[in-house]
PDB file of C-alpha atoms in Angstrom:
ATOM      1  CA  UNK F   1      13.812  -7.279   7.982  1.00 66.00           C
ATOM      2  CA  UNK F   2      12.194  -8.733  11.105  1.00 72.00           C
ATOM      3  CA  UNK F   3      10.468  -5.779  12.725  1.00 90.00           C
ATOM      4  CA  UNK F   4       8.418  -4.468   9.802  1.00 95.00           C
ATOM      5  CA  UNK F   5       4.645  -4.097   9.725  1.00 95.00           C
ATOM      6  CA  UNK F   6       2.608  -4.066   6.521  1.00 97.00           C
ATOM      7  CA  UNK F   7      -0.205  -1.521   6.264  1.00 97.00           C
ATOM      8  CA  UNK F   8      -2.788  -1.801   3.493  1.00 97.00           C
ATOM      9  CA  UNK F   9      -5.169   1.194   3.454  1.00 96.00           C
ATOM     10  CA  UNK F  10      -8.462   0.335   1.769  1.00 94.00           C
ATOM     11  CA  UNK F  11     -11.203   2.878   2.247  1.00 91.00           C
ATOM     12  CA  UNK F  12     -14.691   1.892   1.092  1.00 88.00           C
ATOM     13  CA  UNK F  13     -15.658   5.216  -0.450  1.00 77.00           C
ATOM     14  CA  UNK F  14     -14.220   6.341  -3.747  1.00 76.00           C
ATOM     15  CA  UNK F  15     -15.759   9.180  -5.681  1.00 75.00           C
ATOM     16  CA  UNK F  16     -14.092   8.731  -9.086  1.00 78.00           C
ATOM     17  CA  UNK F  17     -14.147   4.928  -9.223  1.00 86.00           C
ATOM     18  CA  UNK F  18     -16.704   3.562  -6.747  1.00 85.00           C
ATOM     19  CA  UNK F  19     -15.704   0.314  -5.045  1.00 89.00           C
ATOM     20  CA  UNK F  20     -12.251   0.367  -6.648  1.00 92.00           C
ATOM     21  CA  UNK F  21     -10.470  -1.634  -3.922  1.00 94.00           C
ATOM     22  CA  UNK F  22     -12.807  -4.566  -4.556  1.00 95.00           C
ATOM     23  CA  UNK F  23     -12.843  -4.262  -8.359  1.00 93.00           C
ATOM     24  CA  UNK F  24     -11.698  -7.432 -10.090  1.00 94.00           C
ATOM     25  CA  UNK F  25      -8.556  -7.107 -12.188  1.00 93.00           C
ATOM     26  CA  UNK F  26      -8.325 -10.262 -14.299  1.00 90.00           C
ATOM     27  CA  UNK F  27     -10.557 -12.052 -11.783  1.00 92.00           C
ATOM     28  CA  UNK F  28      -8.775 -10.939  -8.584  1.00 94.00           C
ATOM     29  CA  UNK F  29      -9.704  -7.866  -6.534  1.00 95.00           C
ATOM     30  CA  UNK F  30      -7.169  -5.061  -6.187  1.00 96.00           C
ATOM     31  CA  UNK F  31      -7.260  -5.701  -2.447  1.00 97.00           C
ATOM     32  CA  UNK F  32      -6.587  -9.422  -2.773  1.00 97.00           C
ATOM     33  CA  UNK F  33      -3.642  -8.781  -5.119  1.00 96.00           C
ATOM     34  CA  UNK F  34      -2.080  -6.512  -2.525  1.00 97.00           C
ATOM     35  CA  UNK F  35      -2.783  -8.948   0.327  1.00 97.00           C
ATOM     36  CA  UNK F  36      -1.127 -11.741  -1.642  1.00 97.00           C
ATOM     37  CA  UNK F  37       1.951  -9.568  -2.211  1.00 97.00           C
ATOM     38  CA  UNK F  38       2.066  -8.539   1.471  1.00 97.00           C
ATOM     39  CA  UNK F  39       1.783 -12.137   2.665  1.00 97.00           C
ATOM     40  CA  UNK F  40       4.744 -13.147   0.476  1.00 97.00           C
ATOM     41  CA  UNK F  41       6.976 -10.201   1.394  1.00 96.00           C
ATOM     42  CA  UNK F  42       6.118  -9.131   4.942  1.00 96.00           C
ATOM     43  CA  UNK F  43       6.017 -11.038   8.231  1.00 93.00           C
ATOM     44  CA  UNK F  44       2.771  -9.390   9.406  1.00 95.00           C
ATOM     45  CA  UNK F  45       0.255  -7.017   7.822  1.00 96.00           C
ATOM     46  CA  UNK F  46      -3.139  -5.452   8.436  1.00 97.00           C
ATOM     47  CA  UNK F  47      -5.805  -3.907   6.229  1.00 97.00           C
ATOM     48  CA  UNK F  48      -7.205  -0.653   7.601  1.00 97.00           C
ATOM     49  CA  UNK F  49     -10.708   0.158   6.371  1.00 95.00           C
ATOM     50  CA  UNK F  50     -14.119   1.636   7.089  1.00 94.00           C
ATOM     51  CA  UNK F  51     -16.003  -0.917   4.972  1.00 94.00           C
ATOM     52  CA  UNK F  52     -17.737  -4.134   6.001  1.00 95.00           C
ATOM     53  CA  UNK F  53     -17.284  -5.506   2.464  1.00 95.00           C
ATOM     54  CA  UNK F  54     -13.534  -4.860   2.611  1.00 96.00           C
ATOM     55  CA  UNK F  55     -13.337  -6.481   6.049  1.00 96.00           C
ATOM     56  CA  UNK F  56     -15.053  -9.586   4.626  1.00 97.00           C
ATOM     57  CA  UNK F  57     -12.655  -9.709   1.673  1.00 96.00           C
ATOM     58  CA  UNK F  58      -9.665  -9.199   3.981  1.00 97.00           C
ATOM     59  CA  UNK F  59     -10.739 -12.060   6.242  1.00 97.00           C
ATOM     60  CA  UNK F  60     -11.471 -14.281   3.238  1.00 97.00           C
ATOM     61  CA  UNK F  61      -7.886 -13.640   2.095  1.00 97.00           C
ATOM     62  CA  UNK F  62      -6.510 -14.634   5.491  1.00 96.00           C
ATOM     63  CA  UNK F  63      -5.465 -11.249   6.842  1.00 96.00           C
ATOM     64  CA  UNK F  64      -6.524  -9.160   9.820  1.00 95.00           C
ATOM     65  CA  UNK F  65      -8.653  -6.043   9.301  1.00 96.00           C
ATOM     66  CA  UNK F  66      -8.628  -2.939  11.470  1.00 96.00           C
ATOM     67  CA  UNK F  67     -11.797  -0.832  11.458  1.00 95.00           C
ATOM     68  CA  UNK F  68     -10.819   2.824  11.265  1.00 93.00           C
ATOM     69  CA  UNK F  69     -12.613   5.607  13.084  1.00 92.00           C
ATOM     70  CA  UNK F  70     -15.069   7.663  11.022  1.00 89.00           C
ATOM     71  CA  UNK F  71     -12.706  10.652  11.039  1.00 92.00           C
ATOM     72  CA  UNK F  72     -10.174   8.538   9.090  1.00 92.00           C
ATOM     73  CA  UNK F  73     -12.686   7.493   6.455  1.00 87.00           C
ATOM     74  CA  UNK F  74     -13.214  10.901   4.860  1.00 84.00           C
ATOM     75  CA  UNK F  75     -11.717  12.526   1.772  1.00 82.00           C
ATOM     76  CA  UNK F  76      -9.853  14.859   4.111  1.00 84.00           C
ATOM     77  CA  UNK F  77      -8.117  12.092   6.072  1.00 86.00           C
ATOM     78  CA  UNK F  78      -4.507  11.653   5.017  1.00 90.00           C
ATOM     79  CA  UNK F  79      -2.533   8.462   4.559  1.00 91.00           C
ATOM     80  CA  UNK F  80      -0.251   9.703   7.336  1.00 93.00           C
ATOM     81  CA  UNK F  81      -3.228   9.949   9.718  1.00 94.00           C
ATOM     82  CA  UNK F  82      -4.209   6.381   8.829  1.00 94.00           C
ATOM     83  CA  UNK F  83      -0.624   5.154   9.366  1.00 95.00           C
ATOM     84  CA  UNK F  84      -0.500   6.884  12.751  1.00 94.00           C
ATOM     85  CA  UNK F  85      -3.750   5.165  13.784  1.00 95.00           C
ATOM     86  CA  UNK F  86      -2.439   1.733  12.778  1.00 96.00           C
ATOM     87  CA  UNK F  87       0.912   2.265  14.524  1.00 94.00           C
ATOM     88  CA  UNK F  88      -0.819   3.355  17.735  1.00 94.00           C
ATOM     89  CA  UNK F  89      -3.021   0.223  17.545  1.00 95.00           C
ATOM     90  CA  UNK F  90      -0.079  -2.082  16.777  1.00 94.00           C
ATOM     91  CA  UNK F  91       2.963  -0.620  18.579  1.00 94.00           C
ATOM     92  CA  UNK F  92       6.396  -2.173  18.845  1.00 93.00           C
ATOM     93  CA  UNK F  93       7.522  -2.323  15.211  1.00 95.00           C
ATOM     94  CA  UNK F  94      10.663  -0.628  13.991  1.00 95.00           C
ATOM     95  CA  UNK F  95       9.516  -0.174  10.370  1.00 96.00           C
ATOM     96  CA  UNK F  96       6.268  -0.041   8.397  1.00 97.00           C
ATOM     97  CA  UNK F  97       5.561  -0.737   4.741  1.00 97.00           C
ATOM     98  CA  UNK F  98       2.497   0.906   3.202  1.00 97.00           C
ATOM     99  CA  UNK F  99       1.061  -0.893   0.146  1.00 97.00           C
ATOM    100  CA  UNK F 100      -1.896   0.743  -1.591  1.00 96.00           C
ATOM    101  CA  UNK F 101      -4.327  -1.659  -3.315  1.00 96.00           C
ATOM    102  CA  UNK F 102      -4.621   0.873  -6.153  1.00 94.00           C
ATOM    103  CA  UNK F 103      -1.072  -0.043  -7.250  1.00 96.00           C
ATOM    104  CA  UNK F 104      -1.727  -3.752  -7.932  1.00 95.00           C
ATOM    105  CA  UNK F 105       1.004  -4.341 -10.529  1.00 96.00           C
ATOM    106  CA  UNK F 106       3.974  -3.853  -8.199  1.00 96.00           C
ATOM    107  CA  UNK F 107       5.855  -7.121  -7.761  1.00 96.00           C
ATOM    108  CA  UNK F 108       6.832  -8.971  -4.608  1.00 97.00           C
ATOM    109  CA  UNK F 109      10.431  -8.458  -5.781  1.00 97.00           C
ATOM    110  CA  UNK F 110       9.826  -4.681  -5.787  1.00 98.00           C
ATOM    111  CA  UNK F 111       8.729  -4.860  -2.147  1.00 98.00           C
ATOM    112  CA  UNK F 112      11.654  -7.074  -1.166  1.00 97.00           C
ATOM    113  CA  UNK F 113      14.162  -4.822  -2.943  1.00 98.00           C
ATOM    114  CA  UNK F 114      12.777  -1.734  -1.172  1.00 97.00           C
ATOM    115  CA  UNK F 115      13.026  -3.562   2.156  1.00 97.00           C
ATOM    116  CA  UNK F 116      16.628  -4.526   1.415  1.00 96.00           C
ATOM    117  CA  UNK F 117      17.517  -0.914   0.560  1.00 97.00           C
ATOM    118  CA  UNK F 118      15.876   0.309   3.792  1.00 96.00           C
ATOM    119  CA  UNK F 119      17.679  -2.361   5.821  1.00 95.00           C
ATOM    120  CA  UNK F 120      21.070  -1.619   4.234  1.00 96.00           C
ATOM    121  CA  UNK F 121      20.846   2.193   4.490  1.00 96.00           C
ATOM    122  CA  UNK F 122      18.585   2.711   7.499  1.00 94.00           C
ATOM    123  CA  UNK F 123      16.586   5.193   5.409  1.00 95.00           C
ATOM    124  CA  UNK F 124      13.001   5.387   4.185  1.00 96.00           C
ATOM    125  CA  UNK F 125      12.331   4.092   0.659  1.00 97.00           C
ATOM    126  CA  UNK F 126       9.551   5.269  -1.651  1.00 97.00           C
ATOM    127  CA  UNK F 127       8.731   3.738  -5.015  1.00 97.00           C
ATOM    128  CA  UNK F 128       8.624   6.162  -7.941  1.00 97.00           C
ATOM    129  CA  UNK F 129       8.268   6.286 -11.697  1.00 96.00           C
ATOM    130  CA  UNK F 130      10.226   9.006 -13.513  1.00 94.00           C
ATOM    131  CA  UNK F 131      11.085  10.437 -10.102  1.00 90.00           C
ATOM    132  CA  UNK F 132       7.453  10.866  -8.977  1.00 93.00           C
ATOM    133  CA  UNK F 133       5.859   8.724  -6.233  1.00 93.00           C
ATOM    134  CA  UNK F 134       3.645   6.050  -7.762  1.00 93.00           C
ATOM    135  CA  UNK F 135       1.808   4.950  -4.612  1.00 88.00           C
ATOM    136  CA  UNK F 136       3.068   1.374  -4.770  1.00 96.00           C
ATOM    137  CA  UNK F 137       5.520   1.115  -1.829  1.00 97.00           C
ATOM    138  CA  UNK F 138       6.365   3.345   1.136  1.00 97.00           C
ATOM    139  CA  UNK F 139       8.797   2.004   3.740  1.00 97.00           C
ATOM    140  CA  UNK F 140       9.649   4.073   6.811  1.00 96.00           C
ATOM    141  CA  UNK F 141      11.255   3.704  10.182  1.00 94.00           C
ATOM    142  CA  UNK F 142       8.426   4.258  12.698  1.00 94.00           C
ATOM    143  CA  UNK F 143      10.401   6.477  15.083  1.00 92.00           C
ATOM    144  CA  UNK F 144      11.331   8.962  12.313  1.00 90.00           C
ATOM    145  CA  UNK F 145       7.977   9.103  10.521  1.00 91.00           C
ATOM    146  CA  UNK F 146       6.447  12.532  11.003  1.00 89.00           C
ATOM    147  CA  UNK F 147       3.718  12.413   8.360  1.00 89.00           C
ATOM    148  CA  UNK F 148       5.914  13.078   5.337  1.00 90.00           C
ATOM    149  CA  UNK F 149       6.481   9.951   3.263  1.00 91.00           C
ATOM    150  CA  UNK F 150       9.200  11.592   1.125  1.00 89.00           C
ATOM    151  CA  UNK F 151      11.284  13.073   3.933  1.00 86.00           C
ATOM    152  CA  UNK F 152      14.860  11.729   3.595  1.00 88.00           C
ATOM    153  CA  UNK F 153      13.559   8.837   1.452  1.00 95.00           C
ATOM    154  CA  UNK F 154      15.566   6.951  -1.100  1.00 96.00           C
ATOM    155  CA  UNK F 155      13.642   6.805  -4.368  1.00 97.00           C
ATOM    156  CA  UNK F 156      13.171   3.321  -5.838  1.00 97.00           C
ATOM    157  CA  UNK F 157      12.536   3.647  -9.571  1.00 97.00           C
ATOM    158  CA  UNK F 158       9.941   1.262 -11.009  1.00 97.00           C
ATOM    159  CA  UNK F 159       9.065   0.716 -14.672  1.00 95.00           C
ATOM    160  CA  UNK F 160       5.841   2.205 -16.036  1.00 92.00           C
ATOM    161  CA  UNK F 161       4.100  -1.163 -16.424  1.00 91.00           C
ATOM    162  CA  UNK F 162       4.314  -1.792 -12.644  1.00 95.00           C
ATOM    163  CA  UNK F 163       3.744   1.844 -11.577  1.00 95.00           C
ATOM    164  CA  UNK F 164       0.091   2.403 -12.398  1.00 93.00           C
ATOM    165  CA  UNK F 165      -1.989   3.991  -9.629  1.00 93.00           C
ATOM    166  CA  UNK F 166      -5.673   3.304 -10.224  1.00 93.00           C
ATOM    167  CA  UNK F 167      -7.917   6.263  -9.522  1.00 90.00           C
ATOM    168  CA  UNK F 168     -10.240   6.307 -12.552  1.00 92.00           C
ATOM    169  CA  UNK F 169     -11.895   3.830 -14.924  1.00 92.00           C
ATOM    170  CA  UNK F 170      -9.283   4.800 -17.538  1.00 94.00           C
ATOM    171  CA  UNK F 171      -6.503   3.816 -15.079  1.00 93.00           C
ATOM    172  CA  UNK F 172      -8.287   0.521 -14.371  1.00 94.00           C
ATOM    173  CA  UNK F 173      -8.643  -0.239 -18.086  1.00 92.00           C
ATOM    174  CA  UNK F 174      -4.928   0.472 -18.579  1.00 93.00           C
ATOM    175  CA  UNK F 175      -4.085  -1.830 -15.654  1.00 92.00           C
ATOM    176  CA  UNK F 176      -6.168  -4.628 -17.230  1.00 90.00           C
ATOM    177  CA  UNK F 177      -4.215  -4.257 -20.468  1.00 90.00           C
ATOM    178  CA  UNK F 178      -0.879  -4.206 -18.645  1.00 87.00           C
ATOM    179  CA  UNK F 179      -1.860  -7.105 -16.370  1.00 81.00           C
ATOM    180  CA  UNK F 180      -2.539  -9.290 -19.379  1.00 68.00           C
ATOM    181  CA  UNK F 181       0.922  -8.544 -20.814  1.00 54.00           C
ATOM    182  CA  UNK F 182       2.954  -9.094 -17.618  1.00 52.00           C
TER     183      UNK F 182
END
């Protein structure tokens, strides 16, 4: 897939697990894990953030950071709003792939398989576990994206051990245990 753009949303503020995007999981930040995956699977990606610390980590990892407007750095801002901002800033791509740092155990193969499904079918692909979105991978055609990640999406089932979405300390602890066993 040539015309696909990776978007990594990494807000600085987290109420339930402060600083979660920069937390070290087995010595590597959640953000760096996602950047590494993006660099292996996607031709070009950007991290969108409101945090100077996340910008520094992004640059250290060799990726470009996009500073989001304050209105997109609140609890009320949606992922769709963030995607729209990135796509307006970087126009010209046919597809986008959203990778959340809070789903660090997805594999590069998961990303590549989702891209292949999207390419073969022309449809959006969303990663799920037991039929529910797990936050790991969202691939959409830019021209058809209207803010709903699940609209007409093919569901890509992932196993539990790669489907964790870190939102609390308990989630992080579970990810550490799973990370050690992968």
